[in-house]
Amino acid sequence: MDALRLLSRSTGLKTSNSKPLPQRLPSASGHGPGEDISDSVSSRKRKRDSASTGEVSRDEKGVQPLSEAEVRQVQKKYRIKIVDLNSFRKSSELSESRKVQKEQSRLYPQPLTSFDQIRHRSVNKSLLRNVSTQAYFEPTEVQMATIPLFLPENEASNEPNLLTIAPTGSGKTLAFLIPLIEKISRSHRQGDDRSERHVSAIILAPTRELMSQIVNEGRKLCLSTGVNITAMRKGMRLYEGHSPMDKDDSDNDDDAEEDEGLETLPKDSTVVKSDILVSTPMSLVHALNPSWKEDESSLVHPLPNIETLIFDEADVLLDPLFRAQTLAVWSACTSPLLRISMWSATIGSNIEELAVQTISERQKVLKIRRSQRPPLLRTIIGLKDTSLPTISHKLTYVATESGKLLGMRQLLHPSRPTPAGEKKEAATAPLRPPFLVFTQTIDRAQSLYDELRYDIPAAAGGLSRIAVLHSSLPDKTRSKIMQDFRLGKIWILITTDLLSRGVDFRGVNVVVNYDIPNTVASYVHRAGRTGRAGREGGVCVSFYTKEDIQYVKGIANIIAASEKVQVHSDSPTGVPNGNSSTVSNTPKAQGIQPWLLHALPSVSKSTRKDLKQHGVESRRAIHGDDDEKTKRMKRKAKIGTQSGYEKREVNRKRGAIEHSQRAKEEPHAQNKSDEWEGFG
Ligand code: ADP
Ligand code: MG
């Protein structure tokens, strides 16, 4: 199939009636679509009778598509790049200059600048109502760019395979759910026998938490559409003759209805009738072959009815940790009609290569002729692999592990006296909860929790305000903690990279990298737990010690790049397209001085690889075969050594001293302002 045919698709763009943006939107460039899209196109003179001019055709509702020049303008403004990867790769083979290659493979399909544009068309009305009921009035950039690629203007065979790279919190979930629900609803409308309903789409996500979030989001969009979505559960039957696994896991809580939106396992264990199944790769692979092992000969039961496969956080799913399971699920999808889309804020070139190769190999295995292969597109929003411009970053040198603990307490209790010699920065700009705190390992998350749990006085909610979440906890506990954090009952959540991907806690104000992340991508994702959906004021604080200096350059580069975008967006003249009305209130660049970037050592490839696989050495678990020196180093890096009783006592005394100090300094200070003063 010719990807260029996508160009002919119309979203029925109403150029002159674009409504003003009702709210600030997730945006890669610091301003959202819809704000002034009409500026760029409203001056265009419409041709009244397209038939007579033969130049631009209106659709049956009298709505005129944008010209290519206008689409280019829109793409430039919102930093959207859509590339036909097949043609890009072909021209690479011909070794043309990279710039020419890039230009030749760019595509300019009609963007979706407002959800209103699809309202009059044959898209499921309940789906559109569900979109607006949830106050999604205007599409974000990623939705603007990708939704039209899947809309039912053209024949289904032209639906592309797609790779999308768009910033954290920019609305990728909706971008893949809306077209998916519409696709399934369309096939129902076209006479699919409902009694024959089966799973026709699979969404894979790396963690249980993200999986439940997608199901929750999907349920709201599916209301009254006739389409349904479900999460993979233990014991589910996926095909006739399938005898589900015994529920032998330690956390045998799956009979219960769970708060994070997962439904009760059907008691009769019939083959699951849902349209969309959301799963982690491991759960699904084990449902398809309970004795599956990570070797190439381990086969899984085929799923010939799957026509859509979606990888959320695709780079993690294709990373060595999950790769075998993910590829096993992919190979189980044997329909020649299968379309795959991959979504993440970070897809490196090696992962892209793997994805493209696998798509092409699958097409060969399924004997799909070249002429029948669907387009293969890549959409990038904003700058590839950078952090959001709405987040401010703070890279804090703390020298030692104990320095981190001091630094952490300083963040939580900004009114406490700072250690001599330190700047009083935190006291002047107190950070408000919720805090999401990342450590390198489960053990360290647990130790940090043990260390900090008595820090919060009973009057502020005490122990109930702080929690730890990691994969060793039972599923039910994990769900409850997620729910309490979302509800604002928990103010400080200490966790591992389990929560670094995809989870959407709208209100997180502060992300703390108590331990530096193992990769630059992980930094982008951890930081991306704040500043979501265009929210301003999010802060990402990263502590680094002497030992970390060798690893920090990659993070510093990311921060510098995102600050550059920030400064650019804030400048009245420097905004892309010179739009001064979109000046943001984002905190100004403060983190990375150029001298620091120069001073930090560069990281070798092998060091990077080692860090990625194992983390910083001193923070790894102690192994029996470690030599004495390593053991000593690891012991020294452990978080905290006091018993719970000692911690409580120390905290009680500290609280009393602070209280009397404050009373002396400011006798009438209580309730003077509503500034966050920490938990003390
Ligand atoms: P991503 O997957 O890109 O990290 P999500 O899909 O989790 O981002 O969305 C981030 C937040 O943005 C969510 O809270 C979601 O409800 C919100 N959101 C998504 N689309 C829109 C929109 N069109 N308008 C306003 N908010 C949106
Ligand atoms: Mg996401």
XYZ file of C-alpha atoms and ligand atoms in Angstrom:
708
model
C 0.000 0.000 0.000
C 1.169 3.473 -0.781
C 1.680 5.584 2.298
C 1.194 8.669 0.188
C -2.470 7.791 -0.126
C -2.761 8.894 3.462
C -2.269 12.373 2.176
C -5.620 12.279 0.524
C -7.419 11.699 3.808
C -9.550 14.480 5.090
C -10.448 15.098 8.691
C -13.074 17.495 7.525
C -11.162 20.377 8.993
C -13.307 23.430 9.675
C -10.773 26.121 9.312
C -12.725 29.220 10.083
C -14.742 27.967 13.028
C -11.948 26.651 15.224
C -13.003 27.253 18.810
C -10.552 28.856 21.206
C -8.749 26.461 23.460
C -10.706 25.932 26.678
C -7.750 24.758 28.712
C -4.027 24.460 28.517
C -3.112 21.210 26.877
C -0.304 18.716 27.002
C 2.183 20.151 24.634
C 5.592 19.273 23.383
C 6.382 22.812 22.463
C 4.913 24.585 25.425
C 1.633 25.504 23.805
C -1.283 23.469 22.729
C -3.050 22.790 19.504
C -6.238 24.630 18.881
C -4.946 27.805 20.469
C -4.259 29.531 17.269
C -4.505 26.963 14.592
C -6.999 29.169 12.861
C -4.395 31.940 12.652
C -2.339 29.918 10.312
C -5.170 28.967 8.065
C -7.991 31.463 8.399
C -6.394 33.957 6.093
C -6.550 31.390 3.365
C -9.130 32.171 0.725
C -11.568 29.352 0.309
C -12.644 28.350 -3.106
C -16.417 28.356 -3.203
C -16.826 25.735 -5.834
C -14.108 23.158 -5.719
C -15.642 21.184 -8.553
C -15.288 24.110 -10.905
C -11.701 24.873 -9.945
C -10.728 21.245 -9.600
C -8.086 22.259 -7.052
C -9.383 21.456 -3.601
C -12.315 19.191 -2.946
C -14.797 19.518 -0.094
C -16.319 16.489 1.523
C -20.039 15.898 1.491
C -20.578 18.189 4.503
C -18.994 21.128 2.768
C -15.836 21.090 4.896
C -12.636 21.793 3.162
C -9.331 20.053 3.839
C -6.137 22.052 4.337
C -3.710 22.441 1.513
C -0.332 20.767 1.832
C 1.324 24.120 2.530
C -1.070 24.661 5.409
C -0.538 21.183 6.774
C 3.204 21.849 6.666
C 2.626 25.016 8.633
C 0.561 23.192 11.244
C 3.165 20.448 11.548
C 5.910 23.001 11.972
C 3.984 24.866 14.595
C 3.248 21.815 16.698
C 6.543 20.101 15.973
C 4.933 17.126 14.325
C 7.011 14.978 12.005
C 5.451 12.109 10.136
C 7.742 9.957 8.063
C 7.090 7.069 5.715
C 9.678 4.617 7.007
C 9.497 2.402 3.936
C 10.452 5.206 1.616
C 12.994 6.532 4.129
C 14.711 3.182 4.222
C 14.583 2.797 0.463
C 16.293 6.132 -0.034
C 18.854 5.187 2.636
C 19.765 2.215 0.495
C 20.304 4.570 -2.426
C 22.560 6.551 -0.059
C 21.149 9.953 -0.837
C 22.060 12.727 1.553
C 20.258 12.410 4.879
C 18.519 15.721 4.514
C 17.123 14.803 1.116
C 16.080 11.389 2.426
C 14.274 12.958 5.325
C 12.496 15.512 3.217
C 11.423 12.978 0.627
C 9.897 10.658 3.162
C 7.963 13.317 5.112
C 4.183 13.024 4.941
C 1.592 15.739 5.382
C -1.733 14.095 6.174
C -4.598 16.240 7.416
C -4.240 16.955 11.152
C -7.106 16.693 13.619
C -7.142 20.147 15.139
C -10.407 19.724 16.994
C -12.522 16.772 18.091
C -15.420 18.659 16.523
C -13.997 17.880 13.122
C -14.954 14.242 13.385
C -18.274 14.858 15.081
C -20.328 14.947 11.902
C -18.769 11.881 10.433
C -19.511 8.234 10.880
C -17.436 7.916 14.050
C -19.310 6.225 16.929
C -21.374 8.959 18.589
C -21.104 7.485 22.073
C -17.341 7.439 21.752
C -17.309 11.131 20.875
C -19.678 11.872 23.733
C -17.396 9.985 26.120
C -14.451 12.043 24.906
C -16.219 15.302 25.642
C -17.806 14.082 28.895
C -14.297 13.687 30.198
C -13.530 17.254 29.215
C -11.174 16.383 26.399
C -12.171 19.304 24.231
C -9.183 19.668 21.954
C -6.734 17.039 20.826
C -3.139 17.180 21.977
C -0.368 17.223 19.389
C 0.057 13.475 19.368
C -3.692 12.979 19.002
C -3.806 15.661 16.350
C -1.122 13.912 14.315
C -2.002 10.255 14.720
C -5.796 9.916 15.080
C -6.473 10.919 11.451
C -4.091 8.209 10.252
C -6.581 5.631 11.502
C -9.873 7.269 10.699
C -12.250 5.499 8.377
C -11.916 7.724 5.335
C -10.081 5.155 3.268
C -10.387 1.424 2.972
C -9.207 -0.513 6.029
C -6.270 -2.019 4.154
C -4.601 1.384 4.214
C -4.446 1.495 8.007
C -0.753 1.886 8.788
C 1.667 0.228 11.148
C 2.924 3.058 13.293
C 5.728 4.043 15.633
C 5.012 7.105 17.741
C 7.433 9.031 19.912
C 5.726 11.753 21.938
C 6.570 13.325 25.302
C 5.473 11.964 28.654
C 1.983 13.027 29.665
C 1.082 14.174 26.158
C -2.005 11.991 25.725
C -0.747 8.898 23.906
C -3.307 6.644 25.620
C -6.226 8.484 24.067
C -4.356 8.625 20.767
C -4.360 4.865 20.490
C -7.646 4.130 22.274
C -9.939 6.391 20.218
C -9.062 4.890 16.822
C -9.045 1.381 18.278
C -12.533 1.688 19.786
C -13.771 3.238 16.561
C -12.226 0.438 14.493
C -13.943 -2.257 16.555
C -17.235 -0.382 16.689
C -17.081 -0.034 12.898
C -16.621 -3.747 12.457
C -19.623 -4.306 14.770
C -21.635 -1.834 12.696
C -20.638 -3.627 9.547
C -22.413 -6.718 10.757
C -20.025 -8.616 12.968
C -22.038 -11.243 14.788
C -21.995 -10.160 18.433
C -22.631 -13.658 19.731
C -19.344 -14.520 18.093
C -17.498 -11.773 19.911
C -13.858 -12.444 20.527
C -10.742 -10.524 21.425
C -9.636 -8.689 18.304
C -7.133 -6.284 19.850
C -4.361 -6.634 22.384
C -2.662 -3.807 24.240
C 0.584 -4.703 25.964
C 2.027 -2.640 28.795
C 5.061 -3.416 30.952
C 3.485 -3.203 34.407
C 0.283 -4.165 36.120
C -0.215 -0.575 37.248
C -0.100 0.761 33.701
C -2.281 -2.064 32.466
C -5.048 -1.176 34.964
C -4.742 2.508 34.119
C -5.266 1.762 30.408
C -8.279 -0.418 31.224
C -9.758 2.344 33.384
C -9.241 4.927 30.683
C -10.588 2.522 28.052
C -13.718 1.733 30.073
C -14.654 5.392 30.228
C -14.244 5.745 26.474
C -16.106 2.502 25.715
C -19.305 3.416 27.627
C -22.352 2.679 25.432
C -20.216 2.140 22.344
C -20.846 -1.593 22.263
C -17.101 -2.162 22.562
C -15.562 -3.577 25.693
C -12.140 -3.763 27.189
C -10.765 -6.027 29.881
C -7.571 -6.725 31.744
C -5.819 -10.063 31.541
C -6.493 -12.074 34.692
C -5.095 -15.302 35.943
C -7.325 -18.169 34.936
C -8.749 -16.436 31.868
C -9.465 -18.641 28.856
C -8.309 -17.172 25.596
C -9.369 -19.887 23.144
C -11.549 -23.001 22.983
C -9.853 -25.997 24.544
C -7.640 -23.769 26.658
C -7.463 -24.889 30.263
C -6.330 -21.932 32.254
C -3.439 -22.015 34.664
C -4.031 -22.837 38.284
C -3.994 -19.792 40.437
C -0.832 -20.736 42.160
C 0.738 -17.358 42.695
C 1.598 -16.241 46.159
C -0.586 -13.174 45.974
C -3.790 -15.116 45.500
C -6.063 -12.130 45.663
C -7.463 -12.279 42.191
C -10.908 -13.463 43.112
C -11.693 -10.114 44.538
C -12.903 -7.112 42.630
C -10.086 -4.619 42.587
C -10.101 -0.912 42.880
C -7.800 -0.167 40.000
C -10.514 -1.156 37.568
C -9.766 -4.807 37.032
C -12.781 -7.012 36.818
C -13.567 -10.239 38.624
C -12.477 -13.369 36.856
C -15.505 -14.971 35.184
C -16.552 -17.853 37.407
C -17.567 -20.132 34.533
C -14.233 -19.527 32.849
C -15.705 -19.231 29.363
C -13.511 -17.967 26.577
C -13.115 -14.257 27.164
C -15.667 -12.343 25.098
C -14.166 -8.898 25.359
C -13.039 -6.979 22.262
C -9.865 -5.505 23.715
C -7.523 -7.326 26.056
C -4.914 -5.389 28.015
C -2.048 -7.366 29.480
C 1.564 -7.456 30.520
C 3.603 -9.597 28.133
C 4.383 -12.231 30.770
C 0.757 -12.817 31.824
C -0.338 -13.204 28.241
C 2.472 -15.473 27.191
C 1.800 -17.741 30.148
C -1.876 -17.833 29.290
C -0.904 -18.976 25.791
C 1.608 -21.526 27.014
C 1.854 -22.116 30.797
C 5.222 -23.827 30.433
C 6.648 -21.106 28.182
C 10.378 -20.544 28.578
C 12.632 -17.922 27.227
C 14.051 -19.882 24.329
C 13.245 -19.784 20.668
C 11.676 -23.238 20.494
C 9.070 -22.336 23.105
C 5.886 -21.870 21.092
C 2.665 -20.202 22.133
C -0.904 -20.886 21.052
C -1.801 -18.775 18.015
C -4.335 -15.947 18.204
C -5.487 -15.678 14.565
C -8.291 -13.202 15.325
C -6.106 -10.385 16.584
C -6.161 -7.512 14.124
C -4.643 -4.804 16.307
C -1.603 -5.053 18.530
C -0.570 -2.014 20.547
C 2.659 -1.708 22.522
C 2.489 1.020 25.141
C 5.974 1.926 26.390
C 7.206 -0.018 23.380
C 10.903 0.512 24.029
C 10.625 -1.252 27.374
C 8.563 -4.054 25.885
C 11.263 -4.625 23.291
C 14.111 -4.192 25.745
C 15.929 -7.430 26.735
C 13.933 -7.694 29.979
C 10.603 -8.197 28.189
C 11.713 -8.803 24.615
C 11.243 -12.573 24.431
C 7.719 -12.462 25.894
C 6.693 -9.539 23.711
C 7.982 -11.171 20.542
C 6.229 -14.411 21.536
C 2.889 -12.585 21.778
C 3.591 -10.850 18.481
C 4.313 -14.142 16.737
C 1.070 -15.588 18.127
C -0.842 -12.947 16.139
C -1.066 -14.701 12.801
C -3.718 -12.649 11.020
C -2.530 -11.057 7.779
C -4.775 -8.122 8.714
C -2.741 -7.429 11.856
C -1.736 -3.814 12.432
C 0.766 -2.883 15.041
C 1.422 0.456 16.702
C 4.104 1.321 19.218
C 4.090 4.257 21.601
C 6.645 5.777 23.919
C 8.423 9.000 24.827
C 11.705 7.311 24.006
C 12.318 4.870 21.166
C 16.022 4.598 20.388
C 17.282 3.751 16.929
C 18.158 0.163 17.913
C 14.618 -0.470 19.149
C 13.185 1.170 16.047
C 15.377 -1.083 13.906
C 14.202 -4.168 15.798
C 10.568 -3.112 15.407
C 10.886 -2.450 11.683
C 12.771 -5.704 11.075
C 10.204 -7.710 13.003
C 7.317 -6.126 11.122
C 8.959 -7.024 7.840
C 9.839 -10.589 8.940
C 6.286 -11.199 10.146
C 4.983 -10.045 6.772
C 7.296 -12.509 5.052
C 6.291 -15.366 7.379
C 2.615 -14.589 6.742
C 3.335 -14.395 2.994
C 1.902 -10.923 2.574
C 2.843 -9.629 -0.838
C 4.757 -6.384 -1.045
C 1.916 -4.644 -2.846
C -0.437 -5.584 -0.027
C 1.744 -4.456 2.826
C 0.339 -1.527 4.767
C 2.204 1.767 5.137
C 4.819 1.897 7.864
C 4.920 5.334 9.488
C 6.788 7.046 12.281
C 5.440 10.079 14.087
C 7.641 12.191 16.312
C 6.247 15.005 18.423
C 8.648 17.638 19.681
C 12.286 16.923 20.248
C 13.099 13.241 20.359
C 14.136 11.883 23.772
C 13.944 15.061 25.815
C 12.103 15.923 28.963
C 9.055 18.166 28.963
C 9.669 21.918 28.914
C 7.055 22.321 31.658
C 9.210 20.534 34.241
C 12.028 22.245 36.110
C 15.027 20.112 36.935
C 17.399 20.242 39.856
C 20.588 18.226 39.888
C 21.836 18.268 43.478
C 25.291 17.134 44.534
C 25.124 15.475 47.960
C 28.552 13.819 48.066
C 27.570 10.754 50.090
C 24.652 8.467 50.797
C 24.004 10.151 54.126
C 23.982 13.455 52.275
C 21.020 12.146 50.300
C 19.061 11.457 53.426
C 19.771 14.968 54.665
C 18.777 16.361 51.280
C 15.571 14.327 51.283
C 14.628 15.558 54.750
C 15.397 19.074 53.659
C 12.878 18.674 50.828
C 10.233 17.343 53.186
C 10.876 19.836 55.982
C 12.009 23.001 54.256
C 11.517 25.102 57.387
C 14.180 23.163 59.271
C 17.547 24.837 59.681
C 19.799 23.895 56.779
C 23.153 22.284 57.539
C 25.914 24.864 57.775
C 27.361 25.853 54.453
C 24.303 24.828 52.386
C 22.259 27.355 50.521
C 18.792 28.039 51.892
C 17.241 27.390 48.515
C 14.693 24.834 49.640
C 13.482 27.056 52.438
C 12.723 29.905 50.086
C 10.993 27.739 47.526
C 9.255 24.988 49.462
C 8.105 22.060 47.408
C 4.622 20.793 47.975
C 3.552 17.159 48.051
C 2.710 14.795 46.489
C 6.268 13.508 46.138
C 7.167 10.469 44.065
C 10.568 9.158 45.126
C 12.597 6.692 43.045
C 15.307 4.365 44.303
C 17.480 1.892 42.445
C 16.220 -1.298 44.067
C 13.306 -2.713 46.019
C 15.498 -3.098 49.106
C 16.507 0.530 48.984
C 12.913 1.662 48.508
C 11.965 -0.340 51.577
C 14.917 1.012 53.614
C 14.172 4.596 52.658
C 10.576 4.063 53.659
C 11.663 2.596 57.005
C 13.908 5.605 57.491
C 11.320 8.265 56.640
C 8.082 6.768 57.886
C 8.340 8.375 61.324
C 9.255 11.742 59.888
C 5.675 12.797 59.451
C 4.046 13.925 62.682
C 0.737 12.432 63.714
C -0.957 15.818 63.335
C -0.157 15.727 59.606
C -1.425 12.203 59.183
C 1.703 10.359 60.377
C 2.424 6.955 58.943
C -0.583 6.981 56.640
C 0.970 9.764 54.547
C 3.941 7.769 53.368
C 4.079 4.472 51.499
C 6.361 2.237 49.531
C 5.354 0.456 46.329
C 7.320 -2.214 44.501
C 6.814 -5.450 42.649
C 7.424 -7.696 45.678
C 4.203 -6.527 47.293
C 0.954 -8.451 46.733
C -1.193 -7.163 43.868
C -3.961 -6.076 46.185
C -1.623 -3.968 48.314
C -0.198 -2.402 45.159
C -3.654 -1.467 43.919
C -4.632 0.020 47.280
C -1.486 2.154 47.456
C -2.026 3.368 43.895
C -5.577 4.320 44.761
C -4.590 6.127 47.967
C -1.867 8.052 46.173
C -4.329 9.083 43.471
C -6.821 10.159 46.137
C -4.209 12.301 47.863
C -4.227 10.248 51.059
C -0.579 9.369 50.540
C 1.766 12.309 50.128
C 5.086 10.585 49.711
C 5.317 7.481 47.614
C 8.661 5.720 47.508
C 9.067 3.354 44.621
C 11.344 1.790 42.013
C 11.300 2.024 38.227
C 8.075 0.036 38.443
C 6.265 3.374 38.416
C 8.604 5.221 36.099
C 6.610 4.372 32.994
C 3.206 5.442 31.827
C 1.388 5.857 35.127
C -0.552 9.060 35.188
C -0.761 10.735 38.584
C -2.002 14.098 37.497
C -1.096 15.954 40.659
C 2.482 14.829 41.360
C 4.401 18.007 42.164
C 7.824 16.615 42.878
C 9.730 13.682 41.470
C 12.815 12.809 43.490
C 15.537 10.646 42.024
C 16.882 9.549 45.383
C 19.117 7.244 43.351
C 20.052 8.343 39.867
C 18.256 6.381 37.153
C 20.107 3.673 35.228
C 19.492 5.180 31.810
C 18.814 8.534 30.274
C 15.468 7.222 29.000
C 14.589 6.261 32.545
C 15.349 9.843 33.625
C 12.958 11.193 30.976
C 10.221 8.821 32.104
C 10.698 9.291 35.852
C 10.679 13.069 35.451
C 7.616 12.689 33.244
C 5.503 11.572 36.199
C 5.126 15.277 36.888
C 4.172 18.069 34.499
C 1.538 15.885 32.875
C -1.198 17.152 30.587
C 0.526 20.536 30.337
C 0.568 21.132 34.113
C 3.141 23.705 35.109
C 5.285 23.827 38.216
C 6.454 20.200 38.350
C 9.958 19.727 39.721
C 12.367 16.845 39.302
C 15.135 16.722 41.918
C 18.016 14.308 41.400
C 20.590 13.614 44.097
C 24.010 12.474 43.026
C 27.006 11.369 45.028
C 30.718 11.251 44.333
C 30.305 7.792 42.902
C 27.564 8.968 40.522
C 29.590 11.750 38.908
C 30.775 9.418 36.167
C 27.157 8.722 35.157
C 25.581 12.135 35.367
C 26.523 13.660 32.039
C 23.686 12.013 30.078
C 21.127 13.340 32.559
C 22.712 16.799 32.537
C 22.494 16.843 28.735
C 18.809 15.973 28.836
C 18.170 18.737 31.354
C 20.144 21.239 29.292
C 18.205 20.280 26.142
C 14.855 20.622 27.852
C 15.859 23.966 29.370
C 16.784 25.174 25.918
C 13.281 24.345 24.697
C 11.898 26.069 27.791
C 13.806 29.262 27.206
C 12.883 29.143 23.549
C 9.189 28.745 24.314
C 9.199 31.487 26.888
C 10.787 34.061 24.700
C 8.199 36.336 23.120
C 10.160 36.349 19.919
C 11.677 32.933 20.124
C 8.476 30.889 20.179
C 8.193 28.675 17.136
C 6.160 30.650 14.593
C 6.641 33.781 16.636
C 3.506 33.285 18.691
C 3.911 35.501 21.712
C 0.501 34.683 23.162
C 1.748 31.327 24.338
C 4.353 32.513 26.813
C 4.290 30.010 29.646
C 4.782 30.349 33.366
C 7.237 27.502 33.490
C 9.952 28.044 36.077
C 13.031 29.354 34.371
C 16.043 27.256 33.623
C 17.974 26.861 36.809
C 19.693 23.511 36.806
C 22.586 23.129 34.432
C 25.385 25.609 34.103
C 27.510 25.235 30.960
C 30.655 24.749 33.088
C 29.066 21.720 34.726
C 28.327 20.141 31.366
C 31.957 20.614 30.381
C 33.297 19.415 33.717
C 31.320 16.178 33.842
C 33.180 13.243 32.339
C 31.763 11.460 29.297
C 30.432 7.976 29.856
C 31.877 5.096 27.871
C 29.515 2.726 26.098
C 30.498 -0.215 28.275
C 29.993 1.779 31.505
C 26.589 2.845 30.236
C 25.687 -0.724 29.467
C 26.809 -1.921 32.884
C 24.832 0.823 34.593
C 21.759 -0.020 32.549
C 21.909 -3.689 33.446
C 22.928 -3.522 37.082
C 22.646 0.016 38.415
C 25.311 1.770 40.479
C 27.449 -0.962 42.016
C 27.395 0.096 45.653
C 23.570 0.131 45.646
C 23.206 -3.413 44.375
C 22.303 -6.228 46.768
C 25.172 -7.901 48.648
C 26.027 -11.268 47.104
C 27.751 -14.178 48.780
C 30.577 -14.121 46.249
C 31.301 -10.381 46.649
C 34.791 -9.752 48.016
C 35.170 -8.053 51.395
C 35.877 -4.645 49.876
C 32.722 -4.738 47.764
C 30.668 -5.907 50.709
C 32.003 -3.044 52.816
C 31.212 -0.557 50.053
C 27.669 -1.879 49.714
C 27.099 -1.835 53.474
C 28.275 1.734 53.597
C 25.802 2.728 50.894
C 22.848 1.238 52.764
C 20.101 3.648 53.718
C 19.770 4.262 57.463
C 20.793 2.058 60.341
C 18.621 3.115 63.258
C 15.837 0.965 64.648
C 12.227 2.120 64.381
C 12.186 3.039 68.095
C 15.331 5.148 67.733
C 13.931 6.901 64.672
C 10.699 7.729 66.463
C 12.586 9.102 69.442
C 14.932 11.201 67.314
C 12.001 12.526 65.355
C 10.012 13.352 68.489
C 12.908 15.327 69.941
C 13.592 17.076 66.661
C 9.926 18.050 66.348
C 9.854 19.431 69.891
C 13.010 21.517 69.347
C 11.711 22.929 66.081
C 8.372 23.723 67.611
C 9.882 25.688 70.505
C 12.322 27.425 68.149
C 9.493 28.555 65.897
C 7.395 29.642 68.849
C 10.291 31.805 70.068
C 11.006 33.324 66.649
C 7.434 33.918 65.554
C 4.964 33.713 68.419
C 1.979 34.408 66.158
C 3.225 32.609 63.132
C 0.648 29.837 63.067
C -1.708 29.946 60.105
C -0.069 33.134 58.937
C 0.171 31.892 55.410
C -0.904 28.873 53.472
C 2.661 28.147 52.337
C 3.648 24.507 52.517
C 5.922 24.270 55.540
C 6.767 20.614 55.405
C 5.476 18.002 57.732
C 7.022 19.440 60.866
P 1.174 9.714 27.872
O 0.708 8.299 27.627
O 1.512 10.437 26.638
O 2.272 9.779 28.902
P -1.457 9.962 28.997
O -2.181 9.313 27.895
O -1.259 9.181 30.252
O -0.042 10.507 28.511
O -2.200 11.345 29.303
C -1.703 12.254 30.243
C -2.836 13.073 30.805
O -3.345 13.924 29.801
C -3.980 12.220 31.302
O -4.337 12.661 32.585
C -5.079 12.482 30.314
O -6.332 12.427 30.922
C -4.759 13.879 29.806
N -5.216 14.115 28.419
C -5.085 13.287 27.385
N -5.615 13.824 26.262
C -6.088 15.042 26.603
C -6.769 16.097 25.889
N -7.045 15.986 24.601
N -7.122 17.200 26.585
C -6.837 17.320 27.903
N -6.211 16.370 28.626
C -5.819 15.241 27.989
Mg 1.329 6.504 28.318
